[in-house]
Short mmCIF file of C-alpha atoms in Angstrom, two decimals:
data_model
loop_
_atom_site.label_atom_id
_atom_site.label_comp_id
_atom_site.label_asym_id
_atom_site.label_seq_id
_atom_site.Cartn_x
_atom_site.Cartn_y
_atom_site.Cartn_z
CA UNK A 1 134.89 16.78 -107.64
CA UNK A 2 135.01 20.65 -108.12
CA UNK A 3 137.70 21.42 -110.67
CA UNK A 4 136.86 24.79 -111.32
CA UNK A 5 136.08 27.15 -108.45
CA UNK A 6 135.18 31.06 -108.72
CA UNK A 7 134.89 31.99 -105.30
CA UNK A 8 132.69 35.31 -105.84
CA UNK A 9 129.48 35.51 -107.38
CA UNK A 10 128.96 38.99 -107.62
CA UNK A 11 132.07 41.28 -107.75
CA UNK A 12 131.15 45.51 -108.14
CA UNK A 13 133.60 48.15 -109.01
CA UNK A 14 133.36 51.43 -109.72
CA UNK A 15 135.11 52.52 -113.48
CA UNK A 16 138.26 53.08 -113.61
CA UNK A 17 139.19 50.64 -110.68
CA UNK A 18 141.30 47.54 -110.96
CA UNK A 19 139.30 44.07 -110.64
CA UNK A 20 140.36 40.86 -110.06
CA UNK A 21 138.43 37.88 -110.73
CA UNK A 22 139.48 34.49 -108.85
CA UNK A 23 139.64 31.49 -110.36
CA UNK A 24 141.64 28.18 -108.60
CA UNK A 25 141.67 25.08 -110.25
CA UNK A 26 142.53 21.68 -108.94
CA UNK A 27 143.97 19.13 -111.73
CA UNK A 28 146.85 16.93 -111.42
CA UNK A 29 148.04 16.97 -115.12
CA UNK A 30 149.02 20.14 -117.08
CA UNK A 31 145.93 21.74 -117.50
CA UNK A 32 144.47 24.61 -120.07
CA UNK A 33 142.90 27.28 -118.50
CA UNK A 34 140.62 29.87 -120.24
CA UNK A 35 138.35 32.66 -119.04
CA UNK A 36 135.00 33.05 -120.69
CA UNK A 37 133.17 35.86 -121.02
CA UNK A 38 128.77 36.02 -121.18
CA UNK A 39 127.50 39.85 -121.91
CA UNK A 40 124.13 40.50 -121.46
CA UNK A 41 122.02 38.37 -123.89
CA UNK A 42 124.90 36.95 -125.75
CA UNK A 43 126.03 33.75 -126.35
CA UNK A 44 129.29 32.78 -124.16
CA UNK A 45 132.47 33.66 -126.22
CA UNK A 46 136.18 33.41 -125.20
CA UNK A 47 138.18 36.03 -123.83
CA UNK A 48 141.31 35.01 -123.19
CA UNK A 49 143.85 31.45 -122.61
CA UNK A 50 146.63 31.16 -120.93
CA UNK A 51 148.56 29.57 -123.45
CA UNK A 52 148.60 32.38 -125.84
CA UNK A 53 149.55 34.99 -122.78
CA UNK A 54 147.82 37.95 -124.36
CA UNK A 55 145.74 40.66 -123.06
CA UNK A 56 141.86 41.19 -124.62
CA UNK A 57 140.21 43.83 -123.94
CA UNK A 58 142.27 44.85 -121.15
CA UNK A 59 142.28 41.87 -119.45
CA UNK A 60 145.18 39.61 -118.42
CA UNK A 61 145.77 36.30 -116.21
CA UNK A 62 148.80 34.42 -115.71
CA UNK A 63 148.46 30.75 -114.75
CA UNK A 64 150.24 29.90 -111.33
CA UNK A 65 150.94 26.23 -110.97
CA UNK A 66 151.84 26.64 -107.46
CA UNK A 67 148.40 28.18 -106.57
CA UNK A 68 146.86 26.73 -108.75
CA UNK A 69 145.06 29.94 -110.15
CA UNK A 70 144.67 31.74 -113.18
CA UNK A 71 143.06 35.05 -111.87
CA UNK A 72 141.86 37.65 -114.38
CA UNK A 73 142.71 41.10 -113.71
CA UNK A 74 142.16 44.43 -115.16
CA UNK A 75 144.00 47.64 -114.24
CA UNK A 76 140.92 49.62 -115.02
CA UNK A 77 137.65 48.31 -115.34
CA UNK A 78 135.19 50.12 -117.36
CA UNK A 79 131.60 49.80 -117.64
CA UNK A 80 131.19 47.79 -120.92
CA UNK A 81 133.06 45.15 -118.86
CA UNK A 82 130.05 44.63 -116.73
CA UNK A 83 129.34 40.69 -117.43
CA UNK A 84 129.06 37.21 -116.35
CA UNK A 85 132.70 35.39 -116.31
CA UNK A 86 133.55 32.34 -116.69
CA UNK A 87 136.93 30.21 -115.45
CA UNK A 88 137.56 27.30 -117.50
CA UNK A 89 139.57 23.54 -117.54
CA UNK A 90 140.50 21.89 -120.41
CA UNK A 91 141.24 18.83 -119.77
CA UNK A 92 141.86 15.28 -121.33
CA UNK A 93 143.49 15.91 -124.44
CA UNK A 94 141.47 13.04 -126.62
CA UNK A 95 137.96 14.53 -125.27
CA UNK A 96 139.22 18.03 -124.79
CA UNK A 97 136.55 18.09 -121.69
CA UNK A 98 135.91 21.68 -120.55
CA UNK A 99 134.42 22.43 -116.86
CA UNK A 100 133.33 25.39 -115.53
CA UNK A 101 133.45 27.60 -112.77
CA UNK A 102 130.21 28.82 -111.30
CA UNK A 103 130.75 32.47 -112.79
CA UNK A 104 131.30 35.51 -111.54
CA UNK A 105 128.90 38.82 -112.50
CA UNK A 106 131.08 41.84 -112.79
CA UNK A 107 129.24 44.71 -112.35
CA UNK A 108 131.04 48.09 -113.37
CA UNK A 109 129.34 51.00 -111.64
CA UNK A 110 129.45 54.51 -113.30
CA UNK B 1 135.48 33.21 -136.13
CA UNK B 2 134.05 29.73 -135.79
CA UNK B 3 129.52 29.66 -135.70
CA UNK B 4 127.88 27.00 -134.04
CA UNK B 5 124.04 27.34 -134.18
CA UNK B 6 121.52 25.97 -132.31
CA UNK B 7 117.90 25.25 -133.32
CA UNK B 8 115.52 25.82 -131.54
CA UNK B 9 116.09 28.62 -129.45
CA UNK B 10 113.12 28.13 -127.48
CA UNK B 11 110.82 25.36 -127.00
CA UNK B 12 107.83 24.67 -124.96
CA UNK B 13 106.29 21.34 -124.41
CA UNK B 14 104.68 19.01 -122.81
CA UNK B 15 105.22 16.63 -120.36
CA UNK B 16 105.93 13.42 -121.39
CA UNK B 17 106.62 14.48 -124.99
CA UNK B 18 110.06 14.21 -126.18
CA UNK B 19 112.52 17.64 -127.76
CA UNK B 20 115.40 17.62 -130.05
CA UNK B 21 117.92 20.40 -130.04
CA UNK B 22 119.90 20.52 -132.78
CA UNK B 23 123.67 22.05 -132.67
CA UNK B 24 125.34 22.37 -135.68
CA UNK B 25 129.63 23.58 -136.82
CA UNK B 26 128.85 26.31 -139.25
CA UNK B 27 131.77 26.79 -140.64
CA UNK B 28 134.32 23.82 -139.51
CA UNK B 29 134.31 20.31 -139.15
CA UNK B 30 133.90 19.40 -135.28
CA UNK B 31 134.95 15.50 -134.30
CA UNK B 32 133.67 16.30 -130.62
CA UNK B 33 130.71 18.53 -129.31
CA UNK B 34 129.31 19.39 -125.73
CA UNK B 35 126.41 19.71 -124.14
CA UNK B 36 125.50 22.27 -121.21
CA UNK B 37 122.57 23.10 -118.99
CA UNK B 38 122.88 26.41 -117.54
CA UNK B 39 120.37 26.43 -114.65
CA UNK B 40 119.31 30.50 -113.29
CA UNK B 41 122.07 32.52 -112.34
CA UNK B 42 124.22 29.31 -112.78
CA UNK B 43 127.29 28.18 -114.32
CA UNK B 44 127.39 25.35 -117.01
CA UNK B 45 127.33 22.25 -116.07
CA UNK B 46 129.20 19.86 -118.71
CA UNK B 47 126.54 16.92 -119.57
CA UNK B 48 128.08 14.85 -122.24
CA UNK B 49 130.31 14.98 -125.05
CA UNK B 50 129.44 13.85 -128.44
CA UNK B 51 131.60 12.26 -130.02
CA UNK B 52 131.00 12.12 -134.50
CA UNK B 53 130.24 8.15 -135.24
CA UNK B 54 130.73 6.87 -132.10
CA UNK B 55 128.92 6.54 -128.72
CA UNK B 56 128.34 9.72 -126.51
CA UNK B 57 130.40 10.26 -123.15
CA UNK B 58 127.94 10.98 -120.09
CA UNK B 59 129.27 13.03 -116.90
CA UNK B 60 128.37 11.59 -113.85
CA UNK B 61 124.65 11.34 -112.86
CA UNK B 62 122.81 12.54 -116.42
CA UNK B 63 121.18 10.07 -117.16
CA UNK B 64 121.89 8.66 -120.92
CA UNK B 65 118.39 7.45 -121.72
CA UNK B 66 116.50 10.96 -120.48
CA UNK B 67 118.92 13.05 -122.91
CA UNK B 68 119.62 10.67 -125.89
CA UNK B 69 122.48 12.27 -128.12
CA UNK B 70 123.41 11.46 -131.54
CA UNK B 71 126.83 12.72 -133.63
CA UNK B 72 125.73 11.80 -136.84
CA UNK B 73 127.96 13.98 -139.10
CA UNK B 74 130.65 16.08 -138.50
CA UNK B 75 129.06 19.25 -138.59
CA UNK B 76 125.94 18.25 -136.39
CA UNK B 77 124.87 16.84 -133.07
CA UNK B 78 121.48 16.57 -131.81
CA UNK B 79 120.16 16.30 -127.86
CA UNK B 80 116.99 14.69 -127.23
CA UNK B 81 114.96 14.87 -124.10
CA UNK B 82 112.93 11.75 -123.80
CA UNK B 83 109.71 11.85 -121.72
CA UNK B 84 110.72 15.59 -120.87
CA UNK B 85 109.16 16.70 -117.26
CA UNK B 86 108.55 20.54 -116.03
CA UNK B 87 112.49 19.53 -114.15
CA UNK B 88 114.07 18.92 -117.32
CA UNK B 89 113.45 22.53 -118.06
CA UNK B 90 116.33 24.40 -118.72
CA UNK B 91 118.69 26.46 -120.76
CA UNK B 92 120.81 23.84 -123.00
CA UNK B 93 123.89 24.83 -124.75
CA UNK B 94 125.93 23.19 -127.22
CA UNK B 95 129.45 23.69 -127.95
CA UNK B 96 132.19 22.46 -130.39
CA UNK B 97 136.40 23.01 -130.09
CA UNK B 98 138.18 24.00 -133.65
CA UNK B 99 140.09 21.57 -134.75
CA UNK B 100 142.62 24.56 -135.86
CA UNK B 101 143.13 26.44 -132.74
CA UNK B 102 141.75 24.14 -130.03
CA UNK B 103 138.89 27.45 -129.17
CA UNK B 104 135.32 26.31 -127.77
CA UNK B 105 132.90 27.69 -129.86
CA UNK B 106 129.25 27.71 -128.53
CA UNK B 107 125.80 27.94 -129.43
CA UNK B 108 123.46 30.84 -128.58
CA UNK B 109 121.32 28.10 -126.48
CA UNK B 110 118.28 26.27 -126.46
CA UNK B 111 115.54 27.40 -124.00
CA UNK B 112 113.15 24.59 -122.76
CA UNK B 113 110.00 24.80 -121.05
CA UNK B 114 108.39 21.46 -119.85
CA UNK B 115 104.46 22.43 -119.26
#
C-alpha cells in the first residue's frame, strides 16, 4: 500500500516565487513525517521534521492530520533550491521504518 | 552530524557472481539500518531493515536469499547480492537513525552494474 505519495514529479518555478511541494500520507497511527532533500550528486540529507516545527533553509511544512499532508512550502524559491525532494513516514516505533515518496525535482529557473 | 559510509561506491560484475556492500555508523552506534534501491529518476524503495544480532526484516516481495544481509556489529551492516543478474543492477543505499535524535542518516550509495 502507498503510504507516501508526492503527486508531482517535476515542479518549475521561476526565483523568487513561492513553491509548494505536496506530500499526503496515509497511516492510521501518529505518524513522523520528514522531508528529504537530494542536490545534485549528493547523498540524501534531511531538511526538515515536523516534530521540531522549524524552518531550514527557508522551507516550512506543517503536518495536517485532517488531510493528511505535510506540504513543504517556500515563500521564495531561489535557485540553489533546485533539487530532488523527498516526503517521508516514520513509522513503527521499534523498527523506526521510513517510506518514501516518489520525489519531486524542483527546478528553480533564473 | 552523524556519517554513514558506504563501500563500494561502484561495482561492476558479473552475472552470477555475488557483491557485498558494506554500510557502516561512523560516528554512532546504530541498533537498526536500512537498505534502499533507488531505480532512475526513482524514489527509494525501503528493502529491509537490519537489525544488529538478530535476523533482518524483508519488505514485501525482496527476496531474502537474492540480497542476504548481515548486522554483525553495531556500527556495520553488509548487503549481499547472491547470483547477481544485469536486473539486480541498481543504485543501493544504506541508512542508519541516531539513537540521539531519531535523524536518518544515509550513505552516499552503492552503484551496481551486473554485466
Amino acid at each position: 500500500a502507498q503510504r507516501v505519495t508526492q503527486p508531482e514529479k517535476l515542479l518549475s518555478v521561476f526565483k523568487g516565487a513561492p513553491v509548494e511541494l505536496k506530500c499526503n500520507y496515509s497511516y492510521s497511527g501518529s505518524p513522523e513525517l520528514f522531508w528529504y532533500v537530494q542536490y545534485s550528486r549528493q547523498r540524501l540529507q534531511l531538511l526538515l521534521r515536523h516534530i521540531s516545527r522549524e524552518s531550514i533553509k527557508g522551507f516550512t511544512a506543517d503536518l495536517n492530520k485532517g488531510e493528511t499532508s505535510f506540504h513543504l512550502k517556500k515563500p521564495f524559491a531561489q535557485e540553489e533550491d533546485s533539487a530532488m525532494y523527498y516526503c517521508a513516514l516514520s513509522i513503527s516505533r521499534n523498527f523506526n521504518k521510513f517510506y518514501f515518496g516518489s520525489g519531486t525535482k524542483l527546478n528553480v529557473k533564473p | 552530524g552523524a556519517v554513514v559510509s558506504q563501500h563500494p561506491s561502484w561495482v561492476i560484475c558479473k552475472s552470477g557472481t555475488s557483491v557485498k556492500i558494506e554500510c557502516r555508523s561512523l560516528d554512532f552506534q546504530a541498533t537498526t539500518m536500512f537498505w534502499y534501491r533507488q531505480f532512475p529518476k526513482q524514489s527509494l524503495m525501503l528493502m529491509a531493515t537490519s537489525n544488529e544480532g538478530s535476523k533482518a526484516t524483508y519488505e514485501q516481495g525482496v527476496e531474502k536469499d537474492k540480497f542476504l544481509i548481515n548486522h554483525a556489529s553495531l556500527t556495520l551492516s553488509t548487503l549481499t547480492v547472491t547470483s547477481a543478474h544485469p536486473e539486480d543492477s541498481s543504485f543501493y543505499i544504506c541508512s542508519a537513525r541516531a539513537p540521539d535524535t531519531g535523524e536518518l542518516f544515509f550513505g552516499e550509495g552503492s552503484r551496481l552494474t551486473v554485466l
